[in-house]
C-alpha cells in the first residue's frame, strides 16, 4: 500500500504535529507501507527531497507560489 501524508510543517521544524507525524510514518514504514510526505519548503537550505523516519519527504514552495499567485 502507498500512503501520502500532506503536512504544512515537517522536520526540521519541531512540534506536536512533526513528532506525531514522524511516529506515524515510522509505524507505517515498519509495517511495509510505502510512505511519502509532502510538506512546505520555506528555506533554500532545506533539501527539496530527503528521507526521514522511513519515508520519502518532498518539499514544495507553497508559500512562494501563493505569494506570487502562480500555482505552476
mmCIF file of N, CA and C in Angstrom:
data_model
loop_
_atom_site.group_PDB
_atom_site.id
_atom_site.type_symbol
_atom_site.label_atom_id
_atom_site.label_comp_id
_atom_site.label_asym_id
_atom_site.label_seq_id
_atom_site.Cartn_x
_atom_site.Cartn_y
_atom_site.Cartn_z
ATOM 1 N N UNK A 1 0.840 -1.168 0.000
ATOM 2 C CA UNK A 1 0.000 0.000 0.000
ATOM 3 C C UNK A 1 0.890 1.237 0.000
ATOM 4 N N UNK A 2 0.434 2.272 -0.683
ATOM 5 C CA UNK A 2 1.142 3.539 -0.718
ATOM 6 C C UNK A 2 0.341 4.570 0.068
ATOM 7 N N UNK A 3 1.044 5.345 0.883
ATOM 8 C CA UNK A 3 0.399 6.332 1.745
ATOM 9 C C UNK A 3 1.026 7.698 1.477
ATOM 10 N N UNK A 4 0.187 8.718 1.316
ATOM 11 C CA UNK A 4 0.645 10.087 1.166
ATOM 12 C C UNK A 4 0.215 10.870 2.396
ATOM 13 N N UNK A 5 1.181 11.488 3.059
ATOM 14 C CA UNK A 5 0.886 12.346 4.203
ATOM 15 C C UNK A 5 1.212 13.767 3.794
ATOM 16 N N UNK A 6 0.218 14.636 3.861
ATOM 17 C CA UNK A 6 0.392 16.038 3.490
ATOM 18 C C UNK A 6 0.423 16.840 4.781
ATOM 19 N N UNK A 7 1.510 17.553 5.006
ATOM 20 C CA UNK A 7 1.654 18.326 6.232
ATOM 21 C C UNK A 7 2.279 19.671 5.902
ATOM 22 N N UNK A 8 1.726 20.742 6.445
ATOM 23 C CA UNK A 8 2.313 22.047 6.163
ATOM 24 C C UNK A 8 3.676 22.196 6.806
ATOM 25 N N UNK A 9 3.904 21.528 7.932
ATOM 26 C CA UNK A 9 5.216 21.597 8.575
ATOM 27 C C UNK A 9 5.770 20.190 8.762
ATOM 28 N N UNK A 10 7.077 20.104 8.754
ATOM 29 C CA UNK A 10 7.763 18.830 8.918
ATOM 30 C C UNK A 10 9.172 19.134 9.376
ATOM 31 N N UNK A 11 9.889 18.106 9.783
ATOM 32 C CA UNK A 11 11.262 18.271 10.198
ATOM 33 C C UNK A 11 11.997 19.111 9.173
ATOM 34 N N UNK A 12 12.797 20.103 9.493
ATOM 35 C CA UNK A 12 13.443 20.317 10.769
ATOM 36 C C UNK A 12 12.617 21.124 11.771
ATOM 37 N N UNK A 13 11.399 21.523 11.431
ATOM 38 C CA UNK A 13 10.539 22.146 12.436
ATOM 39 C C UNK A 13 10.189 21.085 13.475
ATOM 40 N N UNK A 14 10.118 21.483 14.736
ATOM 41 C CA UNK A 14 9.799 20.526 15.787
ATOM 42 C C UNK A 14 8.590 21.025 16.564
ATOM 43 N N UNK A 15 7.618 20.162 16.669
ATOM 44 C CA UNK A 15 6.407 20.461 17.418
ATOM 45 C C UNK A 15 5.566 19.208 17.481
ATOM 46 N N UNK A 16 4.363 19.335 17.974
ATOM 47 C CA UNK A 16 3.494 18.179 18.136
ATOM 48 C C UNK A 16 3.161 17.480 16.837
ATOM 49 N N UNK A 17 2.818 18.248 15.801
ATOM 50 C CA UNK A 17 2.457 17.650 14.514
ATOM 51 C C UNK A 17 3.654 16.917 13.915
ATOM 52 N N UNK A 18 4.821 17.519 14.009
ATOM 53 C CA UNK A 18 6.010 16.905 13.430
ATOM 54 C C UNK A 18 6.378 15.607 14.146
ATOM 55 N N UNK A 19 6.297 15.603 15.466
ATOM 56 C CA UNK A 19 6.631 14.397 16.238
ATOM 57 C C UNK A 19 5.588 13.308 15.994
ATOM 58 N N UNK A 20 4.324 13.654 16.074
ATOM 59 C CA UNK A 20 3.255 12.685 15.822
ATOM 60 C C UNK A 20 3.345 12.140 14.402
ATOM 61 N N UNK A 21 3.571 13.031 13.444
ATOM 62 C CA UNK A 21 3.685 12.610 12.046
ATOM 63 C C UNK A 21 4.856 11.669 11.826
ATOM 64 N N UNK A 22 6.005 11.984 12.400
ATOM 65 C CA UNK A 22 7.180 11.118 12.248
ATOM 66 C C UNK A 22 6.924 9.745 12.856
ATOM 67 N N UNK A 23 6.267 9.709 14.008
ATOM 68 C CA UNK A 23 5.930 8.422 14.631
ATOM 69 C C UNK A 23 4.960 7.620 13.764
ATOM 70 N N UNK A 24 3.967 8.289 13.202
ATOM 71 C CA UNK A 24 3.004 7.620 12.315
ATOM 72 C C UNK A 24 3.698 7.078 11.074
ATOM 73 N N UNK A 25 4.532 7.902 10.459
ATOM 74 C CA UNK A 25 5.249 7.485 9.254
ATOM 75 C C UNK A 25 6.146 6.283 9.552
ATOM 76 N N UNK A 26 6.865 6.332 10.653
ATOM 77 C CA UNK A 26 7.749 5.219 11.009
ATOM 78 C C UNK A 26 6.950 3.939 11.251
ATOM 79 N N UNK A 27 5.822 4.048 11.925
ATOM 80 C CA UNK A 27 4.987 2.870 12.186
ATOM 81 C C UNK A 27 4.456 2.280 10.876
ATOM 82 N N UNK A 28 4.035 3.132 9.967
ATOM 83 C CA UNK A 28 3.550 2.641 8.666
ATOM 84 C C UNK A 28 4.682 1.975 7.885
ATOM 85 N N UNK A 29 5.852 2.605 7.859
ATOM 86 C CA UNK A 29 7.002 2.037 7.148
ATOM 87 C C UNK A 29 7.412 0.700 7.762
ATOM 88 N N UNK A 30 7.369 0.601 9.090
ATOM 89 C CA UNK A 30 7.699 -0.651 9.762
ATOM 90 C C UNK A 30 6.750 -1.777 9.376
ATOM 91 N N UNK A 31 5.564 -1.430 8.961
ATOM 92 C CA UNK A 31 4.563 -2.418 8.541
ATOM 93 C C UNK A 31 4.574 -2.651 7.032
ATOM 94 N N UNK A 32 5.606 -2.109 6.369
ATOM 95 C CA UNK A 32 5.782 -2.375 4.948
ATOM 96 C C UNK A 32 5.079 -1.419 4.011
ATOM 97 N N UNK A 33 4.541 -0.330 4.536
ATOM 98 C CA UNK A 33 3.860 0.635 3.689
ATOM 99 C C UNK A 33 4.882 1.562 3.036
ATOM 100 N N UNK A 34 4.621 1.963 1.817
ATOM 101 C CA UNK A 34 5.460 2.942 1.124
ATOM 102 C C UNK A 34 4.874 4.316 1.424
ATOM 103 N N UNK A 35 5.612 5.140 2.145
ATOM 104 C CA UNK A 35 5.088 6.417 2.630
ATOM 105 C C UNK A 35 5.837 7.581 1.987
ATOM 106 N N UNK A 36 5.078 8.559 1.511
ATOM 107 C CA UNK A 36 5.630 9.806 1.005
ATOM 108 C C UNK A 36 5.003 10.946 1.789
ATOM 109 N N UNK A 37 5.844 11.866 2.241
ATOM 110 C CA UNK A 37 5.372 13.056 2.946
ATOM 111 C C UNK A 37 5.552 14.250 2.014
ATOM 112 N N UNK A 38 4.499 15.056 1.871
ATOM 113 C CA UNK A 38 4.587 16.311 1.130
ATOM 114 C C UNK A 38 4.461 17.425 2.150
ATOM 115 N N UNK A 39 5.446 18.327 2.145
ATOM 116 C CA UNK A 39 5.467 19.410 3.127
ATOM 117 C C UNK A 39 5.908 20.710 2.461
ATOM 118 N N UNK A 40 5.714 21.782 3.188
ATOM 119 C CA UNK A 40 6.083 23.108 2.710
ATOM 120 C C UNK A 40 7.600 23.272 2.761
ATOM 121 N N UNK A 41 8.131 23.961 1.744
ATOM 122 C CA UNK A 41 9.565 24.285 1.715
ATOM 123 C C UNK A 41 9.700 25.797 1.771
ATOM 124 N N UNK A 42 10.131 26.302 2.911
ATOM 125 C CA UNK A 42 10.251 27.742 3.097
ATOM 126 C C UNK A 42 11.672 28.260 2.939
ATOM 127 N N UNK A 43 12.653 27.415 3.152
ATOM 128 C CA UNK A 43 14.041 27.870 3.138
ATOM 129 C C UNK A 43 14.842 27.124 2.078
ATOM 130 N N UNK A 44 15.764 27.839 1.445
ATOM 131 C CA UNK A 44 16.593 27.229 0.415
ATOM 132 C C UNK A 44 17.602 26.240 0.980
ATOM 133 N N UNK A 45 17.899 26.327 2.291
ATOM 134 C CA UNK A 45 18.883 25.430 2.875
ATOM 135 C C UNK A 45 18.292 24.076 3.284
ATOM 136 N N UNK A 46 17.009 23.870 3.010
ATOM 137 C CA UNK A 46 16.352 22.591 3.273
ATOM 138 C C UNK A 46 16.174 21.882 1.936
ATOM 139 N N UNK A 47 16.616 20.639 1.869
ATOM 140 C CA UNK A 47 16.550 19.886 0.609
ATOM 141 C C UNK A 47 15.107 19.731 0.125
ATOM 142 N N UNK A 48 14.913 19.747 -1.180
ATOM 143 C CA UNK A 48 13.569 19.571 -1.728
ATOM 144 C C UNK A 48 13.128 18.111 -1.658
ATOM 145 N N UNK A 49 14.077 17.193 -1.545
ATOM 146 C CA UNK A 49 13.777 15.763 -1.375
ATOM 147 C C UNK A 49 14.740 15.172 -0.359
ATOM 148 N N UNK A 50 14.204 14.341 0.529
ATOM 149 C CA UNK A 50 15.030 13.677 1.535
ATOM 150 C C UNK A 50 14.284 12.445 2.039
ATOM 151 N N UNK A 51 14.888 11.742 2.975
ATOM 152 C CA UNK A 51 14.238 10.607 3.627
ATOM 153 C C UNK A 51 14.290 10.844 5.122
ATOM 154 N N UNK A 52 13.203 10.511 5.799
ATOM 155 C CA UNK A 52 13.144 10.666 7.247
ATOM 156 C C UNK A 52 12.108 9.706 7.797
ATOM 157 N N UNK A 53 12.457 9.008 8.853
ATOM 158 C CA UNK A 53 11.538 8.101 9.551
ATOM 159 C C UNK A 53 10.907 7.089 8.603
ATOM 160 N N UNK A 54 11.681 6.611 7.640
ATOM 161 C CA UNK A 54 11.184 5.576 6.746
ATOM 162 C C UNK A 54 10.351 6.071 5.583
ATOM 163 N N UNK A 55 10.336 7.388 5.348
ATOM 164 C CA UNK A 55 9.514 7.944 4.277
ATOM 165 C C UNK A 55 10.328 8.853 3.377
ATOM 166 N N UNK A 56 9.891 8.961 2.131
ATOM 167 C CA UNK A 56 10.432 9.984 1.248
ATOM 168 C C UNK A 56 9.725 11.284 1.594
ATOM 169 N N UNK A 57 10.477 12.363 1.724
ATOM 170 C CA UNK A 57 9.906 13.670 2.036
ATOM 171 C C UNK A 57 10.139 14.578 0.831
ATOM 172 N N UNK A 58 9.043 15.120 0.301
ATOM 173 C CA UNK A 58 9.094 16.035 -0.835
ATOM 174 C C UNK A 58 8.616 17.391 -0.350
ATOM 175 N N UNK A 59 9.446 18.399 -0.533
ATOM 176 C CA UNK A 59 9.095 19.754 -0.079
ATOM 177 C C UNK A 59 8.827 20.637 -1.285
ATOM 178 N N UNK A 60 7.716 21.349 -1.224
ATOM 179 C CA UNK A 60 7.301 22.221 -2.318
ATOM 180 C C UNK A 60 7.129 23.648 -1.812
ATOM 181 N N UNK A 61 7.412 24.642 -2.653
ATOM 182 C CA UNK A 61 7.358 26.046 -2.229
ATOM 183 C C UNK A 61 5.934 26.604 -2.250
ATOM 184 N N UNK A 62 5.065 26.102 -1.386
ATOM 185 C CA UNK A 62 3.669 26.536 -1.365
ATOM 186 C C UNK A 62 3.527 28.026 -1.107
ATOM 187 N N UNK A 63 4.232 28.518 -0.095
ATOM 188 C CA UNK A 63 4.096 29.928 0.278
ATOM 189 C C UNK A 63 4.531 30.831 -0.874
ATOM 190 N N UNK A 64 5.658 30.531 -1.505
ATOM 191 C CA UNK A 64 6.131 31.341 -2.603
ATOM 192 C C UNK A 64 5.152 31.330 -3.769
ATOM 193 N N UNK A 65 4.559 30.181 -4.031
ATOM 194 C CA UNK A 65 3.570 30.090 -5.120
ATOM 195 C C UNK A 65 2.339 30.929 -4.813
ATOM 196 N N UNK A 66 1.891 30.901 -3.567
ATOM 197 C CA UNK A 66 0.719 31.689 -3.182
ATOM 198 C C UNK A 66 1.024 33.189 -3.256
ATOM 199 N N UNK A 67 2.187 33.596 -2.762
ATOM 200 C CA UNK A 67 2.556 34.998 -2.790
ATOM 201 C C UNK A 67 2.722 35.522 -4.203
ATOM 202 N N UNK A 68 3.215 34.670 -5.102
ATOM 203 C CA UNK A 68 3.403 35.055 -6.498
ATOM 204 C C UNK A 68 2.136 34.866 -7.322
ATOM 205 N N UNK A 69 1.091 34.297 -6.686
ATOM 206 C CA UNK A 69 -0.142 33.992 -7.404
ATOM 207 C C UNK A 69 0.150 33.116 -8.628
ATOM 208 N N UNK A 70 1.017 32.125 -8.433
ATOM 209 C CA UNK A 70 1.464 31.266 -9.515
ATOM 210 C C UNK A 70 1.451 29.811 -9.052
ATOM 211 N N UNK A 71 0.336 29.096 -9.253
ATOM 212 C CA UNK A 71 0.267 27.709 -8.796
ATOM 213 C C UNK A 71 1.194 26.765 -9.564
ATOM 214 N N UNK A 72 1.672 27.167 -10.721
ATOM 215 C CA UNK A 72 2.573 26.306 -11.503
ATOM 216 C C UNK A 72 3.876 26.156 -10.751
#
